[in-house]
Tab-separated table of C-alpha atoms and ligand atoms in Angstrom:
chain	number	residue	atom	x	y	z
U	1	UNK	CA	-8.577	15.333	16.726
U	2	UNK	CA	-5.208	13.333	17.386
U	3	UNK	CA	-3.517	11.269	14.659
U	4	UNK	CA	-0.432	8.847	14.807
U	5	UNK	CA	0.585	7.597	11.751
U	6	UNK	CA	2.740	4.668	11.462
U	7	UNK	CA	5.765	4.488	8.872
U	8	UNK	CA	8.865	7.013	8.252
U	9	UNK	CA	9.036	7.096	4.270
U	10	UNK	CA	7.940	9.653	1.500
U	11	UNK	CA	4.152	7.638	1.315
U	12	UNK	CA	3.860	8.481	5.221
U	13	UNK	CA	5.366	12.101	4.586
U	14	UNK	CA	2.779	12.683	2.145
U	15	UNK	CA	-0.259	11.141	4.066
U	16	UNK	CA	1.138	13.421	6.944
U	17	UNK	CA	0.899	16.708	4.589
U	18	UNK	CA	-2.620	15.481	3.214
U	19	UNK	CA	-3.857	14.667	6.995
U	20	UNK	CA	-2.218	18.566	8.171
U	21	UNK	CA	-3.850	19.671	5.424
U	22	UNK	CA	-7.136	18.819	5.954
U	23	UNK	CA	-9.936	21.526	7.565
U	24	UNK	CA	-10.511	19.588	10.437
U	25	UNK	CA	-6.789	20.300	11.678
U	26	UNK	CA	-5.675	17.623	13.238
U	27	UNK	CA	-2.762	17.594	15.994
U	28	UNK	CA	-0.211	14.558	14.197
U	29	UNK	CA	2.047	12.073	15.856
U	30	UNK	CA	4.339	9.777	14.016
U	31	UNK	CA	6.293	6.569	15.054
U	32	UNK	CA	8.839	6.076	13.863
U	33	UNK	CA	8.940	9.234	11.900
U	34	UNK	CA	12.049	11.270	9.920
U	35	UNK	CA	13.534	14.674	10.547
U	36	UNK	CA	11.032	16.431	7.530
U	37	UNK	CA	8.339	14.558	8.783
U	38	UNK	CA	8.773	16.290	12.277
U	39	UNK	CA	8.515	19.231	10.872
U	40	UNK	CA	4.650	18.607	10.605
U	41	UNK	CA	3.858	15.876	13.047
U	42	UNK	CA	5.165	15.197	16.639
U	43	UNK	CA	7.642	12.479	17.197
U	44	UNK	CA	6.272	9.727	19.856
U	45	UNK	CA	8.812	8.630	22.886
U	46	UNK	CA	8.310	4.918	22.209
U	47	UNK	CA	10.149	2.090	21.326
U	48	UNK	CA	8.373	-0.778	19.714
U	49	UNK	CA	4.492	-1.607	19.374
U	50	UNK	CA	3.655	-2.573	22.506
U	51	UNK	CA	4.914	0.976	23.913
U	52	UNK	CA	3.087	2.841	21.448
U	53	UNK	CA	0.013	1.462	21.839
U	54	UNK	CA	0.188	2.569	25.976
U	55	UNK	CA	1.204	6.313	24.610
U	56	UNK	CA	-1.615	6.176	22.442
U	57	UNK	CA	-4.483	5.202	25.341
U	58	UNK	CA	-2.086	7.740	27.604
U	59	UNK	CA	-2.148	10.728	24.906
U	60	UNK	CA	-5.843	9.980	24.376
U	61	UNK	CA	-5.237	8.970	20.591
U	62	UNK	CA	-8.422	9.496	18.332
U	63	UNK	CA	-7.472	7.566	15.557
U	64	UNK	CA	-4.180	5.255	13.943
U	65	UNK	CA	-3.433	5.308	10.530
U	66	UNK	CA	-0.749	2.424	9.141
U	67	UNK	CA	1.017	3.868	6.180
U	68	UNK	CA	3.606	0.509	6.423
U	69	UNK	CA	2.440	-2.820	6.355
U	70	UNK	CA	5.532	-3.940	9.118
U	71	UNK	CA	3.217	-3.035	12.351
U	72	UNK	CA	0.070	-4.845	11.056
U	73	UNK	CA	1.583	-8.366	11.082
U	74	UNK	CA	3.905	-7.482	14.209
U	75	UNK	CA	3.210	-9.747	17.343
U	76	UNK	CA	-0.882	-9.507	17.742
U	77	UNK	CA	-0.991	-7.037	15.028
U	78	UNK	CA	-1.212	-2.894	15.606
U	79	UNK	CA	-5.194	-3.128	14.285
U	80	UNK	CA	-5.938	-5.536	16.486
U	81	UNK	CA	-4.362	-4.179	19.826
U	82	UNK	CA	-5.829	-0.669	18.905
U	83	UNK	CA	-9.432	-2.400	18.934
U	84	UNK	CA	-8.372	-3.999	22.302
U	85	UNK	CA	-7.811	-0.800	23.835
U	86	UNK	CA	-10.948	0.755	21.938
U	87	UNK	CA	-8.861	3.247	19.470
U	88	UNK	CA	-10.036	3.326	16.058
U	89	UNK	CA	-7.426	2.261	13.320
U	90	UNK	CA	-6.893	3.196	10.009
U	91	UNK	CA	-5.389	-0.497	9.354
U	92	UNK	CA	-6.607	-3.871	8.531
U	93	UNK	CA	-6.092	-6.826	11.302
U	94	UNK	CA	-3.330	-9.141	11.430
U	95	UNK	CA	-5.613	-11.875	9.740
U	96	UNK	CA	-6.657	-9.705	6.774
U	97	UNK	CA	-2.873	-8.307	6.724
U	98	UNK	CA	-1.988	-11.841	5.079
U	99	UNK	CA	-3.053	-10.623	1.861
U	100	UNK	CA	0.083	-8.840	1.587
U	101	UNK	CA	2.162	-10.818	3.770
U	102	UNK	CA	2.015	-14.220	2.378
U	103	UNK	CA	1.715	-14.516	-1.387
U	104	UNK	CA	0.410	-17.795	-0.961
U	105	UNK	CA	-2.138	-17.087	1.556
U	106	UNK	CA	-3.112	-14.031	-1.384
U	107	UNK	CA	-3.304	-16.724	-4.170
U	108	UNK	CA	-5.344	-19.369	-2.013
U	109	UNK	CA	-7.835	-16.407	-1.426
U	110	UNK	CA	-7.971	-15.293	-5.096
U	111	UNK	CA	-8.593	-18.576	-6.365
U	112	UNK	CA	-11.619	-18.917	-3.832
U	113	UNK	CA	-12.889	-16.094	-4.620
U	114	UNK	CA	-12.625	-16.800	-7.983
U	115	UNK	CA	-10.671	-13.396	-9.041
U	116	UNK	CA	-8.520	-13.132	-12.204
U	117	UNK	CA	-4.692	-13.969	-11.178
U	118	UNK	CA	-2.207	-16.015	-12.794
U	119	UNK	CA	-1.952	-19.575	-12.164
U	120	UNK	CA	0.360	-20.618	-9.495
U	121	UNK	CA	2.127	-23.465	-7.560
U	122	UNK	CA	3.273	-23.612	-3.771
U	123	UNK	CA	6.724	-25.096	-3.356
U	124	UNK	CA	9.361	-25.863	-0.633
U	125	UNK	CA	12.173	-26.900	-2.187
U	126	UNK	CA	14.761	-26.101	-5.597
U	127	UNK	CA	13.749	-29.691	-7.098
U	128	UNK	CA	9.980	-28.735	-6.459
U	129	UNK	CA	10.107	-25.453	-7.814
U	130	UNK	CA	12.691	-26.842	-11.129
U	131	UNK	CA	9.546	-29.573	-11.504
U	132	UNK	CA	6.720	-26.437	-11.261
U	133	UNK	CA	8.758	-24.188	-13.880
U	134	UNK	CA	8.104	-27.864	-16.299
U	135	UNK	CA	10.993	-25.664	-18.545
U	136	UNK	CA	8.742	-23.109	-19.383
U	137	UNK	CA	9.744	-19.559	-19.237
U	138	UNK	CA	9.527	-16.774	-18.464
U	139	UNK	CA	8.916	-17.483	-15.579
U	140	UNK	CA	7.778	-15.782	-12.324
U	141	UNK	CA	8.842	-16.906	-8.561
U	142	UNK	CA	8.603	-14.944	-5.712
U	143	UNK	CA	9.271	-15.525	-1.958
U	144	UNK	CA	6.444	-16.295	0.411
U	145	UNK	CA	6.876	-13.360	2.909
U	146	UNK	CA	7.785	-9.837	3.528
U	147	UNK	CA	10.552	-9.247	1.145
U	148	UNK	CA	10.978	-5.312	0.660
U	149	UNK	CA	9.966	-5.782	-2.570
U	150	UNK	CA	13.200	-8.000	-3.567
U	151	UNK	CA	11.458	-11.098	-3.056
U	152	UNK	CA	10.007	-11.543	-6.781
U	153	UNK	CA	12.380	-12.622	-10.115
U	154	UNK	CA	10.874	-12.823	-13.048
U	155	UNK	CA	13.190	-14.959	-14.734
U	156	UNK	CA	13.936	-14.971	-18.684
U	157	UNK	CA	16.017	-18.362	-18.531
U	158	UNK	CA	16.970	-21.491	-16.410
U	159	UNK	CA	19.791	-19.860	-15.628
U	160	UNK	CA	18.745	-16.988	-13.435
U	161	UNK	CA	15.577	-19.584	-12.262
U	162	UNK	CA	18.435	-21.344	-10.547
U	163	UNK	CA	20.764	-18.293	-9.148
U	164	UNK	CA	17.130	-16.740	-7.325
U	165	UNK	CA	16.211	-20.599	-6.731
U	166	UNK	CA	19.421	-20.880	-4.841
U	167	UNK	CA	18.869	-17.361	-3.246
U	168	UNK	CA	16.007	-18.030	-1.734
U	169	UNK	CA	15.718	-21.976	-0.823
U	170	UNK	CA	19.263	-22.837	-0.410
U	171	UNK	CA	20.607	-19.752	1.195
U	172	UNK	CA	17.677	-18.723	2.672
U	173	UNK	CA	17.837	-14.758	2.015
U	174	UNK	CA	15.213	-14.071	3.238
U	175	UNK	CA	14.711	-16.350	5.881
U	176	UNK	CA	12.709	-19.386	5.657
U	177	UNK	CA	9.142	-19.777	4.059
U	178	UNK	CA	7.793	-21.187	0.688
U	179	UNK	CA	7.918	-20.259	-2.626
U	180	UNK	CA	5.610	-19.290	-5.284
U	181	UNK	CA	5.976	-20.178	-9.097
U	182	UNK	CA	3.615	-18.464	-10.784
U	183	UNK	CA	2.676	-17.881	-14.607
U	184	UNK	CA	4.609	-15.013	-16.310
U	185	UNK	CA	1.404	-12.381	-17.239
U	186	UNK	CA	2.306	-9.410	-20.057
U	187	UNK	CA	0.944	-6.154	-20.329
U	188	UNK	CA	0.940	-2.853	-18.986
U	189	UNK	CA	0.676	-2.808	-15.080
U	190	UNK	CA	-1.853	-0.573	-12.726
U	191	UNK	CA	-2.149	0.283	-9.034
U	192	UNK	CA	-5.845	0.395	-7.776
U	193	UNK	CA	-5.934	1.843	-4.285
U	194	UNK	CA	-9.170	1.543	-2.813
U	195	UNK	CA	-10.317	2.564	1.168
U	196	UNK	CA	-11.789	-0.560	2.125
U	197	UNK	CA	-14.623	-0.283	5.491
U	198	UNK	CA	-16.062	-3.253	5.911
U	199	UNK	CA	-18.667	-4.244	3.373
U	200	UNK	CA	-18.155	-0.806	1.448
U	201	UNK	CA	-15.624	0.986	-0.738
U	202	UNK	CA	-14.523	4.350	-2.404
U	203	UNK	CA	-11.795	3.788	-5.374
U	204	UNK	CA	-9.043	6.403	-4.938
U	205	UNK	CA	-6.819	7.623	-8.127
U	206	UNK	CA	-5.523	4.736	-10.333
U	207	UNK	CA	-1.613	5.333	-10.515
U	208	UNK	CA	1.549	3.900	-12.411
U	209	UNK	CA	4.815	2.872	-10.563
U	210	UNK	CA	8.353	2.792	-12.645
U	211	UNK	CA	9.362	-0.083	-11.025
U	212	UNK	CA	12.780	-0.731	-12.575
U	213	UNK	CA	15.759	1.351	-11.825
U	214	UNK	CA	16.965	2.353	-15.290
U	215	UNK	CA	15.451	4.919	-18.041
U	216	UNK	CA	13.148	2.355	-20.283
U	217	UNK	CA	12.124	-0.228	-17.601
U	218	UNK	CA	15.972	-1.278	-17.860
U	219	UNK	CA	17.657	-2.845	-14.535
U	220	UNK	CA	17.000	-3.678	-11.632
U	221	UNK	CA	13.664	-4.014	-9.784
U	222	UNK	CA	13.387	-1.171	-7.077
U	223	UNK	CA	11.159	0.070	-4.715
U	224	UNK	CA	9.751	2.251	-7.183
U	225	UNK	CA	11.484	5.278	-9.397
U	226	UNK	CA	8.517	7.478	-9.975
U	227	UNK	CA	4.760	7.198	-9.727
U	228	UNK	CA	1.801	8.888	-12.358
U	229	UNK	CA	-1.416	9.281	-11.353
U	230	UNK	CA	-5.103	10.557	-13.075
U	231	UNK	CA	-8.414	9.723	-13.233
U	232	UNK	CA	-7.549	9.397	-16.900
U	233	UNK	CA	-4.803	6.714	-16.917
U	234	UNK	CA	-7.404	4.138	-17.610
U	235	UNK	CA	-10.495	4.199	-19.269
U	236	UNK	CA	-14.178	4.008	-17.029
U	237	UNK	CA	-15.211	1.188	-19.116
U	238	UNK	CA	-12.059	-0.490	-17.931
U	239	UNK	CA	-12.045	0.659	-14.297
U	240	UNK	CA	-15.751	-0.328	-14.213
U	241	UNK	CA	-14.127	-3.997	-14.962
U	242	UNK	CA	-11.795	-3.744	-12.161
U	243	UNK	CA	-14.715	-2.613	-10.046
U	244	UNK	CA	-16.567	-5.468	-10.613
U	245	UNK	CA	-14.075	-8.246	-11.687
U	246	UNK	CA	-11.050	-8.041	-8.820
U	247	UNK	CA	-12.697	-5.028	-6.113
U	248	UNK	CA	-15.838	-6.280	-5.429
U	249	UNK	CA	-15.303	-9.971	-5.247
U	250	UNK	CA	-12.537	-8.969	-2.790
U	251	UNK	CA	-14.693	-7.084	-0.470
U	252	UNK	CA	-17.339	-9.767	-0.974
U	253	UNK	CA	-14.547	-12.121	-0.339
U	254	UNK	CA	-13.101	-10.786	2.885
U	255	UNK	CA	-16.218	-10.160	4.716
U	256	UNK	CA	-17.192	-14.082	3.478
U	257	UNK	CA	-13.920	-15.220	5.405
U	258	UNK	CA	-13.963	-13.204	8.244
U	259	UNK	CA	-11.184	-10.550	7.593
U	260	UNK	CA	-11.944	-7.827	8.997
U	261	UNK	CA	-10.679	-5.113	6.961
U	262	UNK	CA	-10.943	-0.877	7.279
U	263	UNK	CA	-8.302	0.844	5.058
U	264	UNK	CA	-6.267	1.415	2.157
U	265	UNK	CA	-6.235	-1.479	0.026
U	266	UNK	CA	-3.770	-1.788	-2.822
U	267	UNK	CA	-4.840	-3.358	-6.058
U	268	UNK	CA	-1.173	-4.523	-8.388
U	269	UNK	CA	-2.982	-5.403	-11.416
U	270	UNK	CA	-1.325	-6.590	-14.946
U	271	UNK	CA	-3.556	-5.478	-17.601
U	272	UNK	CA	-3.404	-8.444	-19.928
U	273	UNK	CA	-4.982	-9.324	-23.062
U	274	UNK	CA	-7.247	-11.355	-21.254
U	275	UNK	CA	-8.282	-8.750	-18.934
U	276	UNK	CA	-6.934	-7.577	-15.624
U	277	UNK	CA	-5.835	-9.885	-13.340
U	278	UNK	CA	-4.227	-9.660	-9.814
U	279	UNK	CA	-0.781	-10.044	-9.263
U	280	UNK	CA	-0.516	-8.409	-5.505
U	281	UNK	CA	-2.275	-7.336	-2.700
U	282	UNK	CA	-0.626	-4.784	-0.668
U	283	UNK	CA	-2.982	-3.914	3.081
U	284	UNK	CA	-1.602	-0.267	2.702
U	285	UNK	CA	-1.394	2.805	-0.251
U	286	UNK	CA	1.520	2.799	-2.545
U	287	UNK	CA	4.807	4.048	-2.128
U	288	UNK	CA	5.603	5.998	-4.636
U	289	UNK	CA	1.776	6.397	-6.156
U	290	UNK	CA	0.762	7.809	-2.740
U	291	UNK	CA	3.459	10.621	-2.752
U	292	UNK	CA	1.318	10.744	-6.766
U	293	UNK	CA	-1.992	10.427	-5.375
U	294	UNK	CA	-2.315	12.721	-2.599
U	295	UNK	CA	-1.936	16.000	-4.537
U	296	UNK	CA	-4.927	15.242	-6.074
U	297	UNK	CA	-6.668	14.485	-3.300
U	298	UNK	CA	-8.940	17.510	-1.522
U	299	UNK	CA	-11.351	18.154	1.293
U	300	UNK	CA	-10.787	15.869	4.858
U	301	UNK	CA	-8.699	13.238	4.109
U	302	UNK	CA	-8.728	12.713	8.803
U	303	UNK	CA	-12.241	12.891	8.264
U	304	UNK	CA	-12.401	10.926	6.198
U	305	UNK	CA	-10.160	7.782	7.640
U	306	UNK	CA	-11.356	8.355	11.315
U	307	UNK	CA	-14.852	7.526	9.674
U	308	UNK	CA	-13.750	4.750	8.314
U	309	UNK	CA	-11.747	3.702	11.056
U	310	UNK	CA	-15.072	3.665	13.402
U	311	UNK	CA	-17.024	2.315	9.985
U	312	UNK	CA	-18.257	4.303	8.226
U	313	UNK	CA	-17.783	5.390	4.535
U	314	UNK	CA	-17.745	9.237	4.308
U	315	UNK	CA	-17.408	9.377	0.085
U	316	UNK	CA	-18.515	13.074	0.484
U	317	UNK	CA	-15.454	14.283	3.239
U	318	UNK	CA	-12.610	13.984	-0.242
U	319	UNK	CA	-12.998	15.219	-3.561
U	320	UNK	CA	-10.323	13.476	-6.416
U	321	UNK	CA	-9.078	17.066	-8.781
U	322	UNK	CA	-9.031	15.912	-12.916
U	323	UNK	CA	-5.745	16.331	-14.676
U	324	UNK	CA	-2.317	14.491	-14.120
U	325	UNK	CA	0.164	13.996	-11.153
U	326	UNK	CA	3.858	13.003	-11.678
U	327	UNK	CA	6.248	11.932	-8.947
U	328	UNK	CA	9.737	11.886	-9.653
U	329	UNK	CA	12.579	9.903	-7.259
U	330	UNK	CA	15.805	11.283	-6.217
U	331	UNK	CA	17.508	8.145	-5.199
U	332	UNK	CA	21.197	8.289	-3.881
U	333	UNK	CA	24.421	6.854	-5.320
U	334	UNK	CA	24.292	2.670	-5.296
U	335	UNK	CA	20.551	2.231	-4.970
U	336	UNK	CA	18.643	-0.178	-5.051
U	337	UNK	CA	21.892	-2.689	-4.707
U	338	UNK	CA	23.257	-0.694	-1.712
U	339	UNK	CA	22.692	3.283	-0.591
U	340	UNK	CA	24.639	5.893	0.294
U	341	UNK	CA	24.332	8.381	3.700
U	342	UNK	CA	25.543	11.820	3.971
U	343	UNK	CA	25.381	13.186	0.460
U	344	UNK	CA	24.590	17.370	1.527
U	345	UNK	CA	21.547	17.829	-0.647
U	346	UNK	CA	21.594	21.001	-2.356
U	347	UNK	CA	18.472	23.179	-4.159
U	348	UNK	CA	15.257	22.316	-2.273
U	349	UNK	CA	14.440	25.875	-1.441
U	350	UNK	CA	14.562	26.754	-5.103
U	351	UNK	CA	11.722	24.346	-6.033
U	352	UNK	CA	8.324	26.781	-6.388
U	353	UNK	CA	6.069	24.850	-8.615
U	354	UNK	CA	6.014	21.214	-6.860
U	355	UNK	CA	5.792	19.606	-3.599
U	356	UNK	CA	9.091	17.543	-1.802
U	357	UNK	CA	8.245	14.667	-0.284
U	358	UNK	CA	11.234	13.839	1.827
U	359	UNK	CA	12.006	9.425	1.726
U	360	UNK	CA	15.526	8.995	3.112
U	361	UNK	CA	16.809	12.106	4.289
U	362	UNK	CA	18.082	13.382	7.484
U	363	UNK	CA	18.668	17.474	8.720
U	364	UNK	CA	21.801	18.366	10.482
U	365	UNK	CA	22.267	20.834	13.380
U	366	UNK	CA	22.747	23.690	11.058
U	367	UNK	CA	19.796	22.879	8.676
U	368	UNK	CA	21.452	21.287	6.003
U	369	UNK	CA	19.476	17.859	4.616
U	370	UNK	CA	21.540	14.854	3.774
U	371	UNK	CA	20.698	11.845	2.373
U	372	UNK	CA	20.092	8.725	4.426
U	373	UNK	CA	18.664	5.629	2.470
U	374	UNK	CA	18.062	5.050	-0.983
U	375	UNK	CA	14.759	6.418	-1.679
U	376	UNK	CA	15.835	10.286	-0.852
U	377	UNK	CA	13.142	12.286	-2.296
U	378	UNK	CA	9.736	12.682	-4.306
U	379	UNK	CA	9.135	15.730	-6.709
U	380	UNK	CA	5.811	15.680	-7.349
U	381	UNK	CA	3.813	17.811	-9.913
U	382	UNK	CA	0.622	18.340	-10.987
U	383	UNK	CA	-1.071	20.270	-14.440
U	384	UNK	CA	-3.917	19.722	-16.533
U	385	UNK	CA	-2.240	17.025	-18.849
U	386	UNK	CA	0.394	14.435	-18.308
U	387	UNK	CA	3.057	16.230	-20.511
U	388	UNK	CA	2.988	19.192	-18.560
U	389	UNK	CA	2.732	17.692	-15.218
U	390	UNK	CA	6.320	14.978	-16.195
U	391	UNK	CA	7.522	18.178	-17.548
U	392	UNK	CA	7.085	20.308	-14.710
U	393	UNK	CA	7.992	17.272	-12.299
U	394	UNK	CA	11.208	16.541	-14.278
U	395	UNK	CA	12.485	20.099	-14.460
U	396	UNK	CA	11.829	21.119	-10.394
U	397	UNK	CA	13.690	17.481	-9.903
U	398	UNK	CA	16.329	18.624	-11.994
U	399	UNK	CA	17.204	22.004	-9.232
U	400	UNK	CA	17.756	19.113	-6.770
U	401	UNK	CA	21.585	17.935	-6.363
U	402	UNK	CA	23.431	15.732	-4.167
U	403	UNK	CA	26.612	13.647	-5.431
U	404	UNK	CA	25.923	10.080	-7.105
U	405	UNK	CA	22.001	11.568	-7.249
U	406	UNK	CA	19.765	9.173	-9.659
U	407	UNK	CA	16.877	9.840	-11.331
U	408	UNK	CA	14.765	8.280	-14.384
U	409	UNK	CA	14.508	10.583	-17.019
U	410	UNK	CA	10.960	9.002	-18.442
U	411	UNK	CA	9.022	9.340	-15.426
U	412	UNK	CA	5.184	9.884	-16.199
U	413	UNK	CA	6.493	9.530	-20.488
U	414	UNK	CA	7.093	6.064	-21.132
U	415	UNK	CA	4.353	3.216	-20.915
U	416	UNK	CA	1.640	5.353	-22.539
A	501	AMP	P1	5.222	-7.945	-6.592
A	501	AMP	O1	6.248	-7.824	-5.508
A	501	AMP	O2	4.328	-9.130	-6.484
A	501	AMP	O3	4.543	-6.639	-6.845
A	501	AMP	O4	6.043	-8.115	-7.945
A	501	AMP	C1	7.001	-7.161	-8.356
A	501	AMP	C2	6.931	-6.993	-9.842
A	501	AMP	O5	7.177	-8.240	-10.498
A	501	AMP	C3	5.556	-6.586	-10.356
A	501	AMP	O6	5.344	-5.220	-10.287
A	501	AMP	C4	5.622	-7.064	-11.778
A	501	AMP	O7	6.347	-6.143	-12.577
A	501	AMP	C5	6.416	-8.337	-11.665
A	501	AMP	N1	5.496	-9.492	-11.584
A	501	AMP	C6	4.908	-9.992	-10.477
A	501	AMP	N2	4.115	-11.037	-10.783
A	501	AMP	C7	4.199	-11.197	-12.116
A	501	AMP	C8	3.631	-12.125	-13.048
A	501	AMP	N3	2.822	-13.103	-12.661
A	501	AMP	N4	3.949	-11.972	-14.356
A	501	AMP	C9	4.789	-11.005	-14.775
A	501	AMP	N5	5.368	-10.112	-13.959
A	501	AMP	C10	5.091	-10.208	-12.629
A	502	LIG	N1	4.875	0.915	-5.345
A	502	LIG	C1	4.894	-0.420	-4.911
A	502	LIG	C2	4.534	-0.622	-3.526
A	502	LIG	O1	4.204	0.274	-2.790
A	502	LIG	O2	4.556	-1.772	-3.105
């Protein structure tokens, strides 16, 4: 069997490992790819989508997994030009890829649908979105498109309502598109991952992302610092809510509208007092909580998507281990305001008792890793309970160096 897999960061690294891993031995491609990722998967001599879809009918591809969102909404969409050219994809289409793409094409479809999310209003302009707030806050507004996961404030005052306000709708940050003012939920937050083929489902490990950048949720909003997942992090009563509250009115809900939708489906859900409710939709797994996830993931994880990827749901292929997983990031000097290349990264051959999941780096001629982004690296551990995993995780982070290295000291601790 021949895999590409789409994406270059620590989630695709880890997929990669899990996909290598797996009995049926697959030969792996990736596009774009990184330097540690080559080290298990073949780097493809292409330069855009429309290039990589004629290498994949050329190399006889079996099956395409997206591990980044970018490809799915690019020109006609990489789903739907791999069902053009009859190659199954691990990948919703373009259409269902609006979920995560446009927050207010996600809210319109929650609301018909008739699944817990907080209440929202569509905007286009600063004295629109000052009339929306009313003067209540907190308050929540995010940017209507693909952001990088900068595109959301949640915003104490009026004051820093009007500096993201001006951001976004005067200065156009992001480029143009609308604007979402939304209701400020509380409570602690979950990421559902689910593989999604058609009318069917199998819920993969719930998981926990340290979104801010400081110890105790402090600072700014990153990418993600750190990710925790178990079977245990929420209870089955609970999950059985999510099941039935948020996953299955969205499956019932995209095969109602006509999205067509086989793979990883990612649940952001705020656990408030009034139940869970959805505050994303993201048409790929989680990056950090897959780097989390995976370890506890056995059997054929290829299997397992190029069954889904042709339609069918193959529950049996993977088996989900008990106990705890804790992913720790290494980010480099500046992140997530700015990052810094070409820090020599010291100590990776003296961690024995978790995996590396390589995010930003890049290997010179003589071997030596350097850093190259901000993400640089995920330490992941796993052990029976959550203490011992964070534990573990935290002290094989800890042999890792590189100058102006970062790291949150209460990953897989706090929020429990
Ligand atoms: P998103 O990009 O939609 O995942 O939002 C990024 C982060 O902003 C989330 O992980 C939450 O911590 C926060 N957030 C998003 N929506 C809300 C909301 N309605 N109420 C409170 N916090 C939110
Ligand atoms: N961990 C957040 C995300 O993948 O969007």
């Amino acid at each position: 069997m021949k895999i590409l897999v789409v994406g270059k960061g620590g989630r695709e690294h880890a997929l990669i490992r899990a996909l290598a891993e797996s009995p049926s031995a697959p030969v792996l491609y990736c596009f774009p790819g990184s330097d540690a990722i080559f080290e298990r998967a073949h780097a493809v001599p292409v330069d855009g989508l429309h290039s990589l879809i004629e290498w994949m009918v050329a190399e006889k591809i079996d099956l395409c997994v997206a591990g980044e969102e970018s490809y799915l909404v690019k020109d006609e969409g990489l789903a739907n030009l791999c069902e053009q050219v009859g190659i199954p994809c691990w990948g919703p289409h373009k259409q269902s890829a609006q979920l995560e793409a446009s927050k207010e094409f996600a809210k319109n479809f929650l609301e018909r649908q008739a699944i817990p999310t907080g209440k929202a209003q569509v905007v286009d302009t600063f004295e629109d979105a000052m009339t929306a707030i009313g003067g209540e806050y907190p308050t929540v507004l995010k940017f209507d498109g693909l952001a990088a996961g900068k595109g959301v404030a949640v915003c104490p005052d009026e004051t820093t309502a009007r500096e993201f306000l001006e951001e976004v709708l005067v200065e156009k940050r992001f480029g143009t598109g609308r604007l979402l003012v939304e209701e400020c939920l509380t409570g602690p937050e979950v990421s559902i991952f689910a593989a999604i083929v058609d009318e069917q489902y199998l819920i993969f490990t719930p998981a926990r992302d340290y979104k801010r950048a400081l110890d105790g949720d402090e600072g700014p909003n990153t990418g993600g610092m750190g990710a925790v997942a178990s079977r245990n992090l929420i209870s089955p009563e609970l999950l059985e809510q999510i099941e039935k509250e948020i996953i299955q009115p969205t499956v019932r809900g995209l095969n109602a509208e006509n999205l067509p939708y086989r793979g990883f489906l990612y649940f952001g859900l705020m656990l408030t007092p009034q139940g869970p409710k959805v505050i994303e939709y993201n048409c790929r797994f989680g990056d950090p909580e897959c780097q989390a996830v995976m370890p506890l993931v056995s059997g054929d994880l290829a299997e397992f998507c190029l069954a889904g990827a042709r339609g069918i749901v193959q529950p049996e292929a993977i088996q989900f281990s008990d106990g705890w997983s804790v992913g720790v990031i290494l980010a480099s000097a500046g992140y997530p305001e700015t990052s810094r290349n070409d820090d020599v990264i010291s100590g990776l051959a003296d961690v024995d008792r978790a995996r590396i999941y390589h995010a930003g780096t890049k290997r010179l001629s003589d071997g030596t890793w350097v850093t190259q982004g901000g993400r640089v690296l995920a330490i992941v551990a796993t052990a029976e309970t959550r203490i011992a995993a964070a534990a573990l995780a935290h002290a094989e982070a800890a042999k890792i160096t590189f100058p102006g290295s970062q790291r949150r000291s209460d990953i897989g601790i706090r929020n429990f």
